[in-house]
Coordinates of C-alpha atoms and ligand atoms in Angstrom, one line a residue:
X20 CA 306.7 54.6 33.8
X21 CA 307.4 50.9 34.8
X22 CA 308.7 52.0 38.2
X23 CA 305.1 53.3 39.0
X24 CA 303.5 50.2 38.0
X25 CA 305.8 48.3 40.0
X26 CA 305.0 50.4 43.5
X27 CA 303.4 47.8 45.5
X28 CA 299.6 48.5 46.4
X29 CA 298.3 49.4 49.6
X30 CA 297.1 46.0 50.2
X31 CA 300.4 44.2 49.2
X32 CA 302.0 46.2 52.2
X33 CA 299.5 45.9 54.8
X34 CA 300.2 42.2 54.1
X35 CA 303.7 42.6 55.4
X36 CA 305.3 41.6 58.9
X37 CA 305.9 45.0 59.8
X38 CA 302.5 46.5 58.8
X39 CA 301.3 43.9 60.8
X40 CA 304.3 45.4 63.9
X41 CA 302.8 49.0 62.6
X42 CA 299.4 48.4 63.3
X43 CA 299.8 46.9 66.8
X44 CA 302.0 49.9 67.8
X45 CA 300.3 52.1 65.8
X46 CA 297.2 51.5 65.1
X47 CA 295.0 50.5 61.9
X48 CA 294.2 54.4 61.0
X49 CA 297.7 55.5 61.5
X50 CA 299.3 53.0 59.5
X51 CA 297.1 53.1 56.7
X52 CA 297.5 56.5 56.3
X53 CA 301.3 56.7 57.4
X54 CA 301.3 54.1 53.7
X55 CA 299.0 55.9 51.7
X56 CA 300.6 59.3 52.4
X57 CA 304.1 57.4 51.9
X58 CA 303.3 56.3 49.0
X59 CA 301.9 59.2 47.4
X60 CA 305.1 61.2 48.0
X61 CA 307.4 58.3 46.4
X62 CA 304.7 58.1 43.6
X63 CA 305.4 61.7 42.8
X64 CA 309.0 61.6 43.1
X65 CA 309.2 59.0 40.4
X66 CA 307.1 61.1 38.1
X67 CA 309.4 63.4 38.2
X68 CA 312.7 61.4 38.5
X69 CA 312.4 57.6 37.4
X70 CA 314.1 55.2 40.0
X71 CA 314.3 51.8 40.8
X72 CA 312.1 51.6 44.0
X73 CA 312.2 48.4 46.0
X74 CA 309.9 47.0 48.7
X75 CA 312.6 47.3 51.7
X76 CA 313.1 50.6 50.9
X77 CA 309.5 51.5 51.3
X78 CA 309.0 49.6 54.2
X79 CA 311.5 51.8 55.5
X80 CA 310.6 55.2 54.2
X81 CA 307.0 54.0 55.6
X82 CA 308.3 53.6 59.3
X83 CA 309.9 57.2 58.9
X84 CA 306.2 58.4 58.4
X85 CA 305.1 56.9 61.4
X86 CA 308.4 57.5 63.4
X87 CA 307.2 61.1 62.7
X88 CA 303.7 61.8 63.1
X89 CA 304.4 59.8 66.4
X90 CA 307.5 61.4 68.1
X91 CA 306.7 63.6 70.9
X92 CA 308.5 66.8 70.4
X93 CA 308.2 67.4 74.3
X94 CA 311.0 64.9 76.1
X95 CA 313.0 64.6 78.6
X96 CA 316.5 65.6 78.5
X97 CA 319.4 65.1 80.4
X98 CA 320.9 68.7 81.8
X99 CA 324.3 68.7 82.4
X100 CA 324.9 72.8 81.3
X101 CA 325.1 73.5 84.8
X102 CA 322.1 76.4 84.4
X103 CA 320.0 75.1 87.0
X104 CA 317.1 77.1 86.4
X105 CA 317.1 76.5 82.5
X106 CA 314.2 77.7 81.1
X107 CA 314.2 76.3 77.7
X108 CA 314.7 73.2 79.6
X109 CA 311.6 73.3 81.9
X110 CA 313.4 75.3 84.7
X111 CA 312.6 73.5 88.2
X112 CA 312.8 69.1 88.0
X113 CA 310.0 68.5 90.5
X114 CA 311.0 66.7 94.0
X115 CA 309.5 62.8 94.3
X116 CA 306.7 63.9 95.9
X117 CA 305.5 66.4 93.9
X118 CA 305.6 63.8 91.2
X119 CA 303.5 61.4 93.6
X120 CA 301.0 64.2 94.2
X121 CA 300.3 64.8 90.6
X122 CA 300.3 61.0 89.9
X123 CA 297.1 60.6 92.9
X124 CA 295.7 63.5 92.2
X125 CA 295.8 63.1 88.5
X126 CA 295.2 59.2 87.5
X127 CA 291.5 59.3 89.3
X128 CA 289.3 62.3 90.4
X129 CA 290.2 64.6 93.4
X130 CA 288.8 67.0 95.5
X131 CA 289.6 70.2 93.2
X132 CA 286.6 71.7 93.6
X133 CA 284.8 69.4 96.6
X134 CA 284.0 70.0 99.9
X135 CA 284.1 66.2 101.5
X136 CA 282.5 67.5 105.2
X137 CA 279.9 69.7 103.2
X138 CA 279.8 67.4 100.3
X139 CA 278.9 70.0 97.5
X140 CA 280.9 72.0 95.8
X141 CA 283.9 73.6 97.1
X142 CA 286.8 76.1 96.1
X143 CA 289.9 75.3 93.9
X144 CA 292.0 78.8 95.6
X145 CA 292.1 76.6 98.8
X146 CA 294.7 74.2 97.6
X147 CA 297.8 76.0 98.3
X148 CA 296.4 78.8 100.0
X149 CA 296.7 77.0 103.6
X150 CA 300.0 76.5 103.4
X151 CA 301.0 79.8 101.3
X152 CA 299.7 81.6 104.2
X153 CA 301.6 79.7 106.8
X154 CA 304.9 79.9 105.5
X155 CA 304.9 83.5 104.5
X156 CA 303.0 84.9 106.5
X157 CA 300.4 86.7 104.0
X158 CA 296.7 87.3 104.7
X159 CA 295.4 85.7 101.6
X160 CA 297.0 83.7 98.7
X161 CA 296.0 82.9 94.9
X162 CA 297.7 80.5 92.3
X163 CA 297.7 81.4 88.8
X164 CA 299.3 79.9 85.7
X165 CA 302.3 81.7 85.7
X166 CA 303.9 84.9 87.1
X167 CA 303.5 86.7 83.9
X168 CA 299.7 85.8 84.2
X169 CA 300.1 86.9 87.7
X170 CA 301.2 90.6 87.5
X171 CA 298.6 91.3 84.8
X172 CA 295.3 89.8 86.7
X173 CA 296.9 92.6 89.5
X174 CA 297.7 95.1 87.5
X175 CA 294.0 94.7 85.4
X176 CA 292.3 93.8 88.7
X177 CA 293.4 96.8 91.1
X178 CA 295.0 99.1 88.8
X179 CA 292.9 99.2 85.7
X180 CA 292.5 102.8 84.1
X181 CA 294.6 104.3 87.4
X182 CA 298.2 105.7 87.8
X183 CA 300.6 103.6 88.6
X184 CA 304.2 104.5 89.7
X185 CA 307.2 102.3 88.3
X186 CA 310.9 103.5 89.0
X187 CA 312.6 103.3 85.6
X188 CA 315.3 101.4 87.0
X189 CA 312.7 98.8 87.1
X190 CA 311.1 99.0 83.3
X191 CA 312.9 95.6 82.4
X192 CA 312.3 93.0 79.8
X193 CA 312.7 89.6 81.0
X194 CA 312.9 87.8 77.7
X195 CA 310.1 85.7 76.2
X196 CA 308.2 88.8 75.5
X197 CA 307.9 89.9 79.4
X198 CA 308.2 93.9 79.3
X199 CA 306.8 95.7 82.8
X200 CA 306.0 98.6 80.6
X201 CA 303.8 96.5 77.9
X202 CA 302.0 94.1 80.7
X203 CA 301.6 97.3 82.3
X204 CA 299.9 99.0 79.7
X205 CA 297.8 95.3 78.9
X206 CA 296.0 96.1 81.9
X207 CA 294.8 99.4 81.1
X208 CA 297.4 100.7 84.4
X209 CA 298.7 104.3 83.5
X210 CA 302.2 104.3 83.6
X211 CA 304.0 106.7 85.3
X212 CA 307.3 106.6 84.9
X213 CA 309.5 107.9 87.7
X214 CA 314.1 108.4 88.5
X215 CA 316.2 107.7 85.6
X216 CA 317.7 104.6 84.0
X217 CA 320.2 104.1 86.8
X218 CA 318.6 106.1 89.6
X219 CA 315.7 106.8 91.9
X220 CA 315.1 108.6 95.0
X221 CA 312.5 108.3 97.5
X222 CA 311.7 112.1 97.0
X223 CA 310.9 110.8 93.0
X224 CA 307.8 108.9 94.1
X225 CA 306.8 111.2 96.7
X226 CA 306.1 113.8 94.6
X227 CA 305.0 110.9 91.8
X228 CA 302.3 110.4 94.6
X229 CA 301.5 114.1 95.0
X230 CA 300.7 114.8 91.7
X231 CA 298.8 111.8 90.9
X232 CA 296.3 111.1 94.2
X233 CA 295.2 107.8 93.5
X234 CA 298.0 106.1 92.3
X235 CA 299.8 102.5 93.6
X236 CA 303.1 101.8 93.5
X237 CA 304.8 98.8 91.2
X238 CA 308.0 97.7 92.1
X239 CA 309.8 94.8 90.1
X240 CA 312.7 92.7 90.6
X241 CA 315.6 93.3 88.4
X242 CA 315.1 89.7 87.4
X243 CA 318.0 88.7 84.7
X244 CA 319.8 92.4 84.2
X245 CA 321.6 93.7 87.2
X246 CA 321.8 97.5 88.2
X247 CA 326.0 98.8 88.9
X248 CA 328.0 101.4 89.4
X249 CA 326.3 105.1 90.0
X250 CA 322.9 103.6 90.8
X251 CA 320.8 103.3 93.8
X252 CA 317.4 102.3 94.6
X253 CA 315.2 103.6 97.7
X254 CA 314.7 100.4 100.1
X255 CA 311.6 98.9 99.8
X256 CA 310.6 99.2 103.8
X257 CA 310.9 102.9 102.7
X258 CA 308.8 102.9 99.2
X259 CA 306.1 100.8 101.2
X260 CA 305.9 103.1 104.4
X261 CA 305.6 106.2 101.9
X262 CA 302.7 104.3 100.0
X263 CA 301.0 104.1 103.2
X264 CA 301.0 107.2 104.1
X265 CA 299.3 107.9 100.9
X266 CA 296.8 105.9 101.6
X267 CA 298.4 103.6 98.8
X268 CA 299.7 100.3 98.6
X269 CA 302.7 98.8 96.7
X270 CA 302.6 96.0 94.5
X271 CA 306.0 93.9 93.9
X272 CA 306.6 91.3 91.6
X273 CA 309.1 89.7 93.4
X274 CA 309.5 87.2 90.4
X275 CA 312.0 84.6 91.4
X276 CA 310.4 83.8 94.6
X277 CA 313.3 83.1 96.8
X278 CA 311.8 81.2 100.3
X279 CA 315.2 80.7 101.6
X280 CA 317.9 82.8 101.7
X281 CA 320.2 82.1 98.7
X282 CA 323.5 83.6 100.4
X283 CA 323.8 81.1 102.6
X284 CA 325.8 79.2 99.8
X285 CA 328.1 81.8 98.9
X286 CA 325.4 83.8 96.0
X287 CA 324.0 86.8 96.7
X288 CA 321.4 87.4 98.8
X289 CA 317.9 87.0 96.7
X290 CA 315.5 88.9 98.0
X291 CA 312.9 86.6 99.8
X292 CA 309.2 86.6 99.7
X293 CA 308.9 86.8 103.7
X294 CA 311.1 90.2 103.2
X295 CA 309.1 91.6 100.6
X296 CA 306.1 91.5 102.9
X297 CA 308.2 91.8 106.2
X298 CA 308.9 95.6 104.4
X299 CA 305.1 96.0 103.9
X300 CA 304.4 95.3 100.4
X301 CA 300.6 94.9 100.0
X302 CA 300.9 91.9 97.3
X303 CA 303.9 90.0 96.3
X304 CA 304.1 88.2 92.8
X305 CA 306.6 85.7 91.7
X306 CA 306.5 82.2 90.1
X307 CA 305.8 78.7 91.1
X308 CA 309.3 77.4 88.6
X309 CA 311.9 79.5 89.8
X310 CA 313.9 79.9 92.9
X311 CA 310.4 78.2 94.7
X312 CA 311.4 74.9 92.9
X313 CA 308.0 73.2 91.9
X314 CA 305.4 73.6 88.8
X315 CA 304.8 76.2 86.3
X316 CA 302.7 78.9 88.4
X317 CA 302.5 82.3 89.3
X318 CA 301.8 83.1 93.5
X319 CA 299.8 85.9 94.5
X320 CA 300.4 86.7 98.2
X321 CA 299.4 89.9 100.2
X322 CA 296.5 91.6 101.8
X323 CA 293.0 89.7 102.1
X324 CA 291.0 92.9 100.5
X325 CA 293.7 93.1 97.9
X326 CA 293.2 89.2 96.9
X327 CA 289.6 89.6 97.2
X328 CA 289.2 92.4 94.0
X329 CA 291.7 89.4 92.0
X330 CA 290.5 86.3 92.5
X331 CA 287.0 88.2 91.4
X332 CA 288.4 89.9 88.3
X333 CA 287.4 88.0 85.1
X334 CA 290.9 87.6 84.1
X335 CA 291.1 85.1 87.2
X336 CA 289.0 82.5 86.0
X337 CA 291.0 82.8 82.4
X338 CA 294.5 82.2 83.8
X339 CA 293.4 79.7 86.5
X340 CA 295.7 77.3 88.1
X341 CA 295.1 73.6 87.0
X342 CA 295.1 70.5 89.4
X343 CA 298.7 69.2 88.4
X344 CA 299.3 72.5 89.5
X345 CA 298.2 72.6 92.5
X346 CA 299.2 69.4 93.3
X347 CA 302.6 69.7 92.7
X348 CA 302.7 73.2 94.1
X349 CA 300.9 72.2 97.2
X350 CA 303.7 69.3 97.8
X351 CA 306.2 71.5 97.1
X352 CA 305.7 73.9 99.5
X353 CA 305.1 71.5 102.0
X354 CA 308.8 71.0 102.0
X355 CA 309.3 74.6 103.6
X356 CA 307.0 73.9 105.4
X357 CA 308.3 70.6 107.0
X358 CA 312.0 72.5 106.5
X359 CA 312.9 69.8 104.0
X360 CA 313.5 71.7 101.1
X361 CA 317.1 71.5 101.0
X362 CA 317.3 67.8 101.1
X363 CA 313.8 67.5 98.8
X364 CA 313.5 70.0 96.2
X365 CA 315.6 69.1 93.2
X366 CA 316.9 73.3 92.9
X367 CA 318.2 73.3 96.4
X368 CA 319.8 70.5 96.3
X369 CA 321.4 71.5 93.2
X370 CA 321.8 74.4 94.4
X371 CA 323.6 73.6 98.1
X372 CA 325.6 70.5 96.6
X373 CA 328.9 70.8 98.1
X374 CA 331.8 70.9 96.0
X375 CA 333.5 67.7 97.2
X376 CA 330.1 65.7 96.0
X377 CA 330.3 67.1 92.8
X378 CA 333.8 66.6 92.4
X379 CA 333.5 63.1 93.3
X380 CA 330.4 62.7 91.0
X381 CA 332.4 63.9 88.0
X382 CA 335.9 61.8 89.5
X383 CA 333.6 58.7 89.1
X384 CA 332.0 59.4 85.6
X385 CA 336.0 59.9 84.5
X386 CA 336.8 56.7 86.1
X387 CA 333.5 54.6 84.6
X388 CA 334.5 56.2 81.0
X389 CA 338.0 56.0 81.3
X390 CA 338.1 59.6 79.3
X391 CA 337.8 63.2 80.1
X392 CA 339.7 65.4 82.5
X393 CA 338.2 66.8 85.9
X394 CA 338.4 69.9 85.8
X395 CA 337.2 73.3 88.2
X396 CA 334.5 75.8 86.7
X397 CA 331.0 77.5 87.4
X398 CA 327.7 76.8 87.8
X399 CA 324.8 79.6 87.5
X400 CA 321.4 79.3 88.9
X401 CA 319.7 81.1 85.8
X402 CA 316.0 81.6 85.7
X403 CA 316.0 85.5 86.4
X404 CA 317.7 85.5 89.3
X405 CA 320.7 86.7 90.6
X406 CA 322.6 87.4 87.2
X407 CA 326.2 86.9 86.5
X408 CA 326.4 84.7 89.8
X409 CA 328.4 81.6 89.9
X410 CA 328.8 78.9 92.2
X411 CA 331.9 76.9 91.9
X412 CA 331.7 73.6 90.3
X413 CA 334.1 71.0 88.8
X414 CA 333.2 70.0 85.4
X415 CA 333.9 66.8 83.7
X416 CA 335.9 68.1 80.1
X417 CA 336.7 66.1 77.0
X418 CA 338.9 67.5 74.2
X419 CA 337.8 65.8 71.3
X420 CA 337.8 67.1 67.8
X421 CA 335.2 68.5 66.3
X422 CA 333.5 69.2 69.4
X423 CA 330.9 71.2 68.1
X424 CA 329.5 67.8 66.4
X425 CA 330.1 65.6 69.9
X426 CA 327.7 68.4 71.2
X427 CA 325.5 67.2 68.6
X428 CA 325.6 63.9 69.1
X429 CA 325.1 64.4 73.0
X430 CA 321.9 66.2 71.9
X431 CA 320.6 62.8 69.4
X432 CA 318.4 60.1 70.2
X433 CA 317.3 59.4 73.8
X434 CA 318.2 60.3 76.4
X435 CA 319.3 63.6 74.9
X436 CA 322.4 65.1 76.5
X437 CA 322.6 69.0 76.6
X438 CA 326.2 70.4 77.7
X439 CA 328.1 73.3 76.6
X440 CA 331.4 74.2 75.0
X441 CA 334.5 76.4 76.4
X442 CA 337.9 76.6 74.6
X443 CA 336.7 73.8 72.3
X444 CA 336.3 71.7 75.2
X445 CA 332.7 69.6 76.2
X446 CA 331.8 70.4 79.1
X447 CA 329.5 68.4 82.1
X448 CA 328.4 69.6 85.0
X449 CA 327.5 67.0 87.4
X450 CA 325.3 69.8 89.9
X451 CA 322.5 69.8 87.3
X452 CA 322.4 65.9 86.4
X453 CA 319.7 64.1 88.2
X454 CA 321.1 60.9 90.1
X455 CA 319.0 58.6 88.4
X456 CA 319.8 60.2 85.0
X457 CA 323.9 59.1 85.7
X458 CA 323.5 55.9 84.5
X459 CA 322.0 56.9 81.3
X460 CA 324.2 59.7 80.7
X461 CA 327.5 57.1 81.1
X462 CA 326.0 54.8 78.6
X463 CA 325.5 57.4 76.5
X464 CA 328.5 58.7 77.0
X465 CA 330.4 55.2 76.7
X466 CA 328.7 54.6 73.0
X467 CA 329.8 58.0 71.7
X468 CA 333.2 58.3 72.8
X469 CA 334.2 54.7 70.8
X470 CA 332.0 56.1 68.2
X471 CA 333.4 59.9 67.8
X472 CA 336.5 60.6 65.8
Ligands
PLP130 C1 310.4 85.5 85.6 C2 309.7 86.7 85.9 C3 308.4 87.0 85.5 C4 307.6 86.0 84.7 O1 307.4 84.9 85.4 P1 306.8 83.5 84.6 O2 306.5 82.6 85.8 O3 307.9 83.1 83.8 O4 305.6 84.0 83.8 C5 307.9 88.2 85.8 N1 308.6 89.1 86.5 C6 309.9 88.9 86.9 C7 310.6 90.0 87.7 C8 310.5 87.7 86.6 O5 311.7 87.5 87.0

């Protein structure tokens, strides 16, 4: 066992130059351990297969340790699929001064739950709630942590051991574990099920509310899954004036949360939020990270007595916005408000870019790389809404061999690179690359095309 005996101690190494680089970017506890623990594992190793072992290549397997425990597993990456709404890329970028909100808010204290003219303690559902109101219209807003946390504080907050009337058109799954039907049944809601897979009539939820006195009305947004062919949903102005008469109210989780209206650049129309209350829905639900273009958060919107009964509801406290939240949101929609958000809000922009910018964008990175063809495609805005829509795009292509390992390569060291494959070409879409993330991505780009074989 001379290989063991010749390990260097713990003290030999934390006399080198690099422990001493370790512990200045690390820290003393880190490093220490990051050797001990390093050490250990090549001691065993050698127990059970003798090897030469020298110092460099401890030094090294050392620095792995640490290049480990230390890596932050959430980072930024540059998104060049053309999925603008990507949500196992973050969905929505944030606009500049969103970012500057959170950063004022954030790096001291703030007035999350201060009232300066009172000076005592104030309310946190006032952030956004000014300007929520404004723009939509709504008696009463609330901001929660997401929309999923959004329908089930409504559901357990007004509907809790009551009927409640969901076309089964509308019992979707949105992926990551989102059913209607289960959230539904979370909050203690009866579910009553109402029309068939591909159809409901008006009649169906008159006679849903006839039999079942005190029931409300859920209505959901397709979200990601679209309804064709020998289908057909009552109109929503209809389904709200029906609950009324009732003495009912309809809930709709809008989930998207379209402000403007998306058909103006050649998609479908989305429904909007303004529409969904224009047609008399009581609350509308949809998410802060969507079509609305700002942070992770789920909007409540709707009648004051509704939003009274939530924001009381135990469940409100638990699922709570947070300040970077609010921040952000608050900044956000203060682009609608200042009818800015085409120009400001990443999505949009992405979103309205005309084709001859993203053509030229994708024209100049051929030029800069001297590789690639420019070539005409689609774009999607993902996130749960509008499905199978494209907007045109033109796409920078490489055929290079082995793409499926360039794709891998894209995705290595930072800045990470996320594109997409089609007839074994590599494929970038300029719409969803940030303008400051160009030069990066060229660089990037630059290295591995000399590289890749
Ligand atoms: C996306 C979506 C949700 C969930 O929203 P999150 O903000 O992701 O929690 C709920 N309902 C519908 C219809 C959706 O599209």
């Amino acid at each position: 066992m001379n290989e063991l005996r010749n390990l260097p101690s713990v003290d030999r190494l934390l006399q080198t130059p690099q422990a001493e680089r370790w512990i200045n970017q690390y820290g003393r506890p880190l490093t220490l351990s990051a050797i001990r623990v390093t050490l250990e594992q090549i001691r065993k190793g050698i127990e059970q297969s003798p090897t030469n072992l020298d110092e460099e290549r401890l030094i090294r397997a050392v620095e792995e340790t640490l290049n480990n425990w230390t890596h932050l597993t959430l980072q930024p990456v540059i998104n060049a699929t053309g999925v603008i709404l990507h949500t196992n890329l973050g969905r929505a970028p944030l606009s500049p001064s969103a970012l500057q909100s959170i950063q004022t808010c954030a790096s001291g204290y703030s007035t999350l739950e201060f009232n300066l003219a009172a000076g005592r303690r104030g309310k946190r559902e006032i952030h956004a709630q000014q300007i929520l109101t404004r723009l939509t219209g709504a008696e009463d807003a609330f901001v929660v942590n997401n929309n999923a946390a959004a329908v089930l504080l409504a559901l357990s907050a007004l509907a809790r051991r009551k009927p409640v009337i969901i076309s089964r058109t509308q019992l979707i799954e949105i992926g990551g574990g989102f059913r209607v039907p289960d959230v539904m049944k979370q909050s203690g809601a009866k579910l009553i099920e109402i029309g068939t897979t591909n159809r409901v009539h008006l009649s169906d939820y008159e006679t849903a509310l006839q039999n079942y006195p005190n029931a409300l009305i859920l209505h959901a947004h397709h979200s990601n899954f679209r309804l064709i062919g020998f289908a057909s949903e009552p109109a929503l102005t209809s389904i709200a004036a029906l609950a009324h008469q009732y003495q009912t109210f309809v809930i709709d989780d809008l989930g998207s949360g379209a402000l403007l209206d998306t058909s103006q650049f050649g998609l479908t129309h989305e429904p909007t939020i303004q529409e969904s209350l224009q047609a008399g829905c009581d609350l509308v639900c949809f998410s802060g990270d969507k079509l609305l273009g700002g942070p992770q958060a789920g909007i409540l919107v709707g009648k004051a007595g509704l939003l009274d009964k939530i924001k009381k509801h135990p469940l409100a406290r638990a699922v709570r916005a947070d300040k970077l939240c609010l921040a952000a949101l608050s900044a956000t929609l203060l682009h609608y408000l200042k009818d800015e958000a085409l120009t400001e809000i990443p999505v949009w922009r992405m979103i309205a870019a005309p084709q001859e910018e993203i053509r030229r964008r994708a024209l100049r990175w051929q030029a800069q790389l001297s590789a690639g063809n420019v070539i005409g495609g689609v774009s999607t805005v993902g996130g749960g809404s509008l499905p199978e829509e494209t907007l045109p795009t033109f796409l920078l292509a490489f055929s290079v061999p082995k793409a499926d390992r360039f794709l891998a390569r894209l995705r290595e060291g930072d800045p990470a690179i996320i594109a997409r494959i089609e007839n074994d070409q590599v494929l970038l879409d300029p719409r969803t690359v940030l303008p400051q993330q160009e030069e990066e991505l060229i660089t990037k780009l630059q290295r591995l095309l000399t590289k890749h074989h």
